[in-house]
Coordinates of C-alpha atoms and ligand atoms in Angstrom, one line a residue:
M1 CA -19.8 -14.9 27.7
P2 CA -17.6 -16.9 25.2
S3 CA -20.0 -19.2 23.2
G4 CA -18.9 -22.8 23.8
S5 CA -20.1 -23.4 20.0
I6 CA -17.6 -21.3 18.5
P7 CA -14.2 -22.4 18.7
M8 CA -11.5 -19.8 19.9
I9 CA -9.5 -20.5 16.7
T10 CA -12.1 -18.5 14.8
G11 CA -10.8 -15.3 16.4
V12 CA -7.2 -16.3 15.2
V13 CA -8.4 -17.1 11.6
Y14 CA -10.3 -13.9 11.6
A15 CA -7.3 -12.0 12.9
Y16 CA -5.3 -13.2 9.9
L17 CA -8.0 -12.6 7.3
A18 CA -8.8 -9.2 8.7
F19 CA -5.1 -8.2 8.7
A20 CA -4.7 -9.1 5.1
V21 CA -7.9 -7.4 3.9
L22 CA -7.1 -4.2 6.0
A23 CA -3.4 -4.2 4.5
L24 CA -4.8 -4.5 1.1
L25 CA -7.2 -1.7 1.6
W26 CA -4.5 0.6 2.8
Y27 CA -2.2 -0.4 0.1
S28 CA -4.8 0.3 -2.6
R29 CA -5.7 3.6 -1.0
R30 CA -9.3 2.4 -0.3
F31 CA -9.1 2.4 3.5
T32 CA -11.7 4.5 5.2
R33 CA -12.8 4.9 8.7
R34 CA -16.2 4.0 7.7
R35 CA -14.8 0.7 6.3
A36 CA -12.7 0.3 9.4
L37 CA -15.9 0.5 11.6
V38 CA -16.9 -3.0 10.2
F39 CA -13.5 -4.6 11.5
L40 CA -13.8 -2.8 14.9
A41 CA -17.3 -4.0 15.4
A42 CA -16.4 -7.6 14.3
S43 CA -13.3 -7.6 16.4
A44 CA -15.1 -6.5 19.5
L45 CA -17.9 -8.9 18.9
L46 CA -15.4 -11.8 18.7
G47 CA -13.7 -10.8 21.7
F48 CA -17.2 -11.3 23.5
L49 CA -17.9 -14.3 21.7
V50 CA -14.6 -16.3 21.8
F51 CA -12.2 -14.2 23.7
A52 CA -10.1 -13.8 20.5
P53 CA -8.1 -12.0 19.1
V54 CA -7.1 -10.5 22.4
F55 CA -3.4 -9.9 21.7
P56 CA -2.2 -8.6 25.3
F57 CA -3.7 -11.7 26.7
M58 CA -1.6 -13.9 24.5
V59 CA 1.5 -12.2 25.8
Q60 CA 0.4 -12.9 29.3
E61 CA -0.2 -16.6 28.4
V62 CA 3.3 -16.8 27.0
V63 CA 4.8 -15.2 30.3
L64 CA 2.9 -17.7 32.1
G65 CA 4.5 -20.4 30.2
N66 CA 2.2 -21.2 27.3
L67 CA 4.9 -21.3 24.7
P68 CA 3.0 -22.4 21.5
V69 CA 1.3 -19.0 21.6
L70 CA 4.6 -17.4 21.2
I71 CA 4.6 -18.5 17.5
G72 CA 1.5 -16.6 16.7
L73 CA 2.7 -13.5 18.5
V74 CA 6.0 -13.7 16.6
V75 CA 4.1 -14.1 13.3
F76 CA 2.2 -10.9 14.0
I77 CA 5.4 -9.0 14.8
V78 CA 6.6 -9.9 11.5
L79 CA 3.3 -8.8 9.9
V80 CA 3.7 -5.4 11.8
F81 CA 7.0 -5.0 10.7
L82 CA 5.9 -5.3 7.0
A83 CA 2.6 -3.4 7.3
G84 CA 2.4 -1.4 10.5
R85 CA 0.1 -1.7 13.4
I86 CA -2.9 -2.9 11.5
I87 CA -3.6 -5.4 14.4
C88 CA -3.7 -2.8 16.9
G89 CA -5.8 -0.5 14.6
Q90 CA -8.8 -2.6 13.9
V91 CA -8.0 -6.2 14.6
C92 CA -7.3 -6.6 18.5
A93 CA -10.6 -6.7 20.5
V94 CA -9.1 -4.7 23.4
G95 CA -8.0 -1.9 20.8
A96 CA -11.4 -2.2 19.0
V97 CA -13.4 -1.6 22.2
Q98 CA -11.4 1.3 23.2
E99 CA -11.5 2.8 19.5
L100 CA -15.4 2.5 19.6
V101 CA -15.8 4.2 22.9
Y102 CA -13.5 7.0 21.7
L103 CA -16.0 7.7 18.9
I104 CA -18.4 9.0 21.5
P105 CA -18.5 12.6 20.7
V106 CA -17.4 14.5 23.9
K107 CA -14.4 16.8 24.4
K108 CA -11.3 14.8 24.0
H109 CA -7.8 15.3 25.7
R110 CA -5.1 14.8 23.5
R111 CA -1.7 13.2 24.8
T112 CA 1.1 12.9 22.4
A113 CA 3.3 10.1 22.8
N114 CA 6.4 11.1 24.8
R115 CA 9.2 9.5 26.8
R116 CA 7.2 9.3 30.0
Q117 CA 4.6 7.1 28.3
V118 CA 7.1 4.9 26.9
A119 CA 8.9 4.5 30.2
I120 CA 5.5 3.8 32.0
R121 CA 4.8 1.2 29.4
A122 CA 8.0 -0.6 29.5
G123 CA 7.8 -0.4 33.3
V124 CA 4.3 -2.3 33.2
F125 CA 5.7 -4.7 30.7
I126 CA 8.7 -5.7 33.2
V127 CA 5.9 -6.0 36.0
I128 CA 3.8 -8.2 34.0
L129 CA 6.8 -10.2 33.1
V130 CA 8.2 -10.6 36.8
A131 CA 4.7 -11.2 38.1
G132 CA 4.0 -14.0 35.5
A133 CA 7.3 -15.6 35.2
G134 CA 8.4 -15.3 38.8
F135 CA 5.1 -15.5 40.6
S136 CA 2.5 -17.1 38.3
V137 CA 0.3 -14.1 38.7
N138 CA -2.0 -13.3 35.8
L139 CA -1.8 -9.4 36.1
L140 CA -3.9 -8.7 32.9
A141 CA -6.6 -11.1 34.2
R142 CA -6.6 -9.0 37.5
L143 CA -6.9 -5.8 35.3
G144 CA -10.1 -7.4 33.9
L145 CA -9.4 -8.4 30.5
R146 CA -11.0 -11.8 30.7
A147 CA -13.8 -10.8 33.1
F148 CA -14.8 -8.0 30.7
F149 CA -15.1 -9.9 27.7
N150 CA -16.6 -12.9 29.5
L151 CA -19.2 -10.1 31.0
R152 CA -18.6 -11.3 34.6
V153 CA -20.1 -7.9 35.5
A154 CA -20.4 -8.6 39.2
S155 CA -16.5 -9.1 39.5
V156 CA -13.9 -6.4 40.7
P157 CA -11.7 -7.1 37.6
F158 CA -14.7 -6.2 35.3
V159 CA -15.1 -3.1 37.0
I160 CA -11.3 -2.3 36.7
F161 CA -11.4 -2.7 33.0
L162 CA -14.7 -0.9 32.6
A163 CA -13.0 2.1 34.3
I164 CA -10.1 1.9 31.8
L165 CA -12.7 1.9 29.1
L166 CA -14.6 4.8 30.4
V167 CA -11.2 6.6 30.7
S168 CA -11.0 5.8 26.8
V169 CA -14.1 7.9 26.1
F170 CA -11.9 11.0 26.7
F171 CA -8.2 9.8 26.3
Y172 CA -7.4 7.9 23.2
R173 CA -6.6 4.0 24.1
P174 CA -5.0 4.4 27.6
F175 CA -4.7 0.6 27.7
C176 CA -2.8 0.2 24.5
R177 CA -0.6 3.2 25.3
Y178 CA 0.3 2.5 29.1
I179 CA -0.3 -1.1 29.8
C180 CA -0.3 -3.6 26.8
P181 CA 2.7 -5.6 26.9
Y182 CA 2.1 -6.4 23.1
G183 CA 2.0 -2.7 22.4
A184 CA 5.3 -2.5 24.0
L185 CA 6.8 -4.7 21.6
L186 CA 4.9 -3.6 18.6
A187 CA 5.7 0.1 18.9
P188 CA 9.5 0.1 18.1
V189 CA 8.7 -2.5 15.3
S190 CA 6.2 -0.4 13.7
S191 CA 8.4 2.6 13.8
R192 CA 10.5 0.8 11.4
A193 CA 7.6 -0.8 9.3
V194 CA 8.2 -1.4 5.5
Y195 CA 5.0 0.0 4.6
R196 CA 3.6 3.0 6.7
L197 CA 2.1 6.4 6.4
R198 CA 4.5 9.0 4.7
R199 CA 4.2 12.4 3.8
T200 CA 5.3 13.2 0.2
D201 CA 6.4 16.4 -1.4
A202 CA 2.7 17.1 -2.2
C203 CA 2.2 18.1 1.4
I204 CA 1.5 21.7 1.8
N205 CA 2.1 21.8 5.7
C206 CA -1.3 22.9 6.4
G207 CA -1.2 20.8 9.8
K208 CA -4.6 19.1 9.6
C209 CA -3.4 15.7 9.8
E210 CA -1.6 16.7 13.0
R211 CA -4.7 18.3 14.6
A212 CA -6.5 15.3 13.7
C213 CA -4.1 12.6 15.2
P214 CA -4.8 11.5 18.6
T215 CA -1.4 10.3 19.5
G216 CA 0.7 12.9 17.9
A217 CA 2.1 10.3 15.4
A218 CA 1.2 12.6 12.4
D219 CA 3.8 15.2 13.6
P220 CA 6.5 15.6 11.0
D221 CA 9.2 14.8 13.6
A222 CA 7.3 11.8 15.4
R223 CA 8.2 8.4 15.1
L224 CA 5.4 6.1 14.0
G225 CA 5.4 3.7 16.9
E226 CA 2.1 5.2 18.1
C227 CA 0.6 5.2 14.8
Y228 CA -2.4 2.8 15.1
L229 CA -3.3 3.3 11.5
C230 CA -6.7 4.7 12.4
G231 CA -7.1 6.8 9.3
R232 CA -7.9 10.0 11.0
C233 CA -4.8 11.9 9.3
T234 CA -5.6 10.6 5.8
E235 CA -9.1 11.4 6.1
A236 CA -8.2 14.9 7.3
C237 CA -5.7 15.6 4.6
P238 CA -6.9 18.1 2.1
V239 CA -4.4 17.1 -0.6
E240 CA -4.6 13.9 -2.6
G241 CA -1.3 12.1 -2.3
A242 CA 0.2 14.2 0.4
L243 CA 0.0 11.5 2.9
V244 CA 0.2 8.1 1.7
Y245 CA 0.7 4.5 2.9
A246 CA 3.7 3.5 1.0
R247 CA 7.2 1.7 1.1
G248 CA 10.0 4.1 1.2
G249 CA 10.2 7.1 -0.6
G250 CA 8.4 10.4 0.5
K251 CA 9.3 12.0 3.8
D252 CA 8.8 9.9 7.0
Ligands
SF4_301 S1 -1.7 -2.0 21.8 FE1 -2.4 -4.1 22.8 S2 -4.3 -4.0 23.4 FE2 -3.9 -2.1 22.0 S3 -4.6 -3.0 20.1 FE3 -2.4 -3.4 20.3 S4 -2.2 -5.4 21.1 FE4 -4.4 -4.8 21.3
SF4_302 S1 -4.1 9.9 13.0 FE1 -2.3 9.3 14.0 S2 -2.5 7.4 14.8 FE2 -4.1 7.7 13.3 S3 -3.3 7.0 11.3 FE3 -2.7 8.9 11.3 S4 -0.6 9.2 12.3 FE4 -1.4 7.0 12.8

């Protein structure tokens, strides 16, 4: 139900501001999951009000030939390279609705990132690319992104995305991890991000962060492509300074 009285650019401006504030919170070690909730709620609400920031749909637009959108996507890729996947963590409306429903307290089924997941998302990325560029088919619309945020509840695409969202109650972010074309681009970038979560020598290897992480990104040997900067690991860590958001240094 995008409100005609609120311009879509509001969502874009919000995305830059939210990214800056969240990066500052991480940098100053004041990021908490409670604070992140405010951004998750705002991002989801803006998704419904103005259909932005909905990053995967921006990629779909580019594939369909809307090239000006490309500039915004590239800027955010640079920001992710500098500061990690903050936009996925709390800014993207699609990520936000999945993160919010994952808070529902039911038994969770943890799926760690592996080659099969990466291969599936890469395959989906290619299908979206070929369908859009070759046949002008908007696959993400068919999967219900627009219908969901526009609350077209009587449409098939709405039901499809609703089903994905229901899966998100039990599995962490299925859309982000298996479907999102922007996630496919951001994962390798964030695994090399300048600022990211790192273990320091203060780590006592208690394993609490690893058990708290829904993607396996907190494992010592994991690359951080699937780290959504959700904050579960830092919240679970019992040792001050053992797991820090920092540039270089420490173990990564
Ligand atoms: S992976 Fe895609 S859908 Fe998920 S939060 Fe990131 S940009 Fe949004
Ligand atoms: S719990 Fe996992 S996904 Fe969340 S911030 Fe920590 S490493 Fe990243």
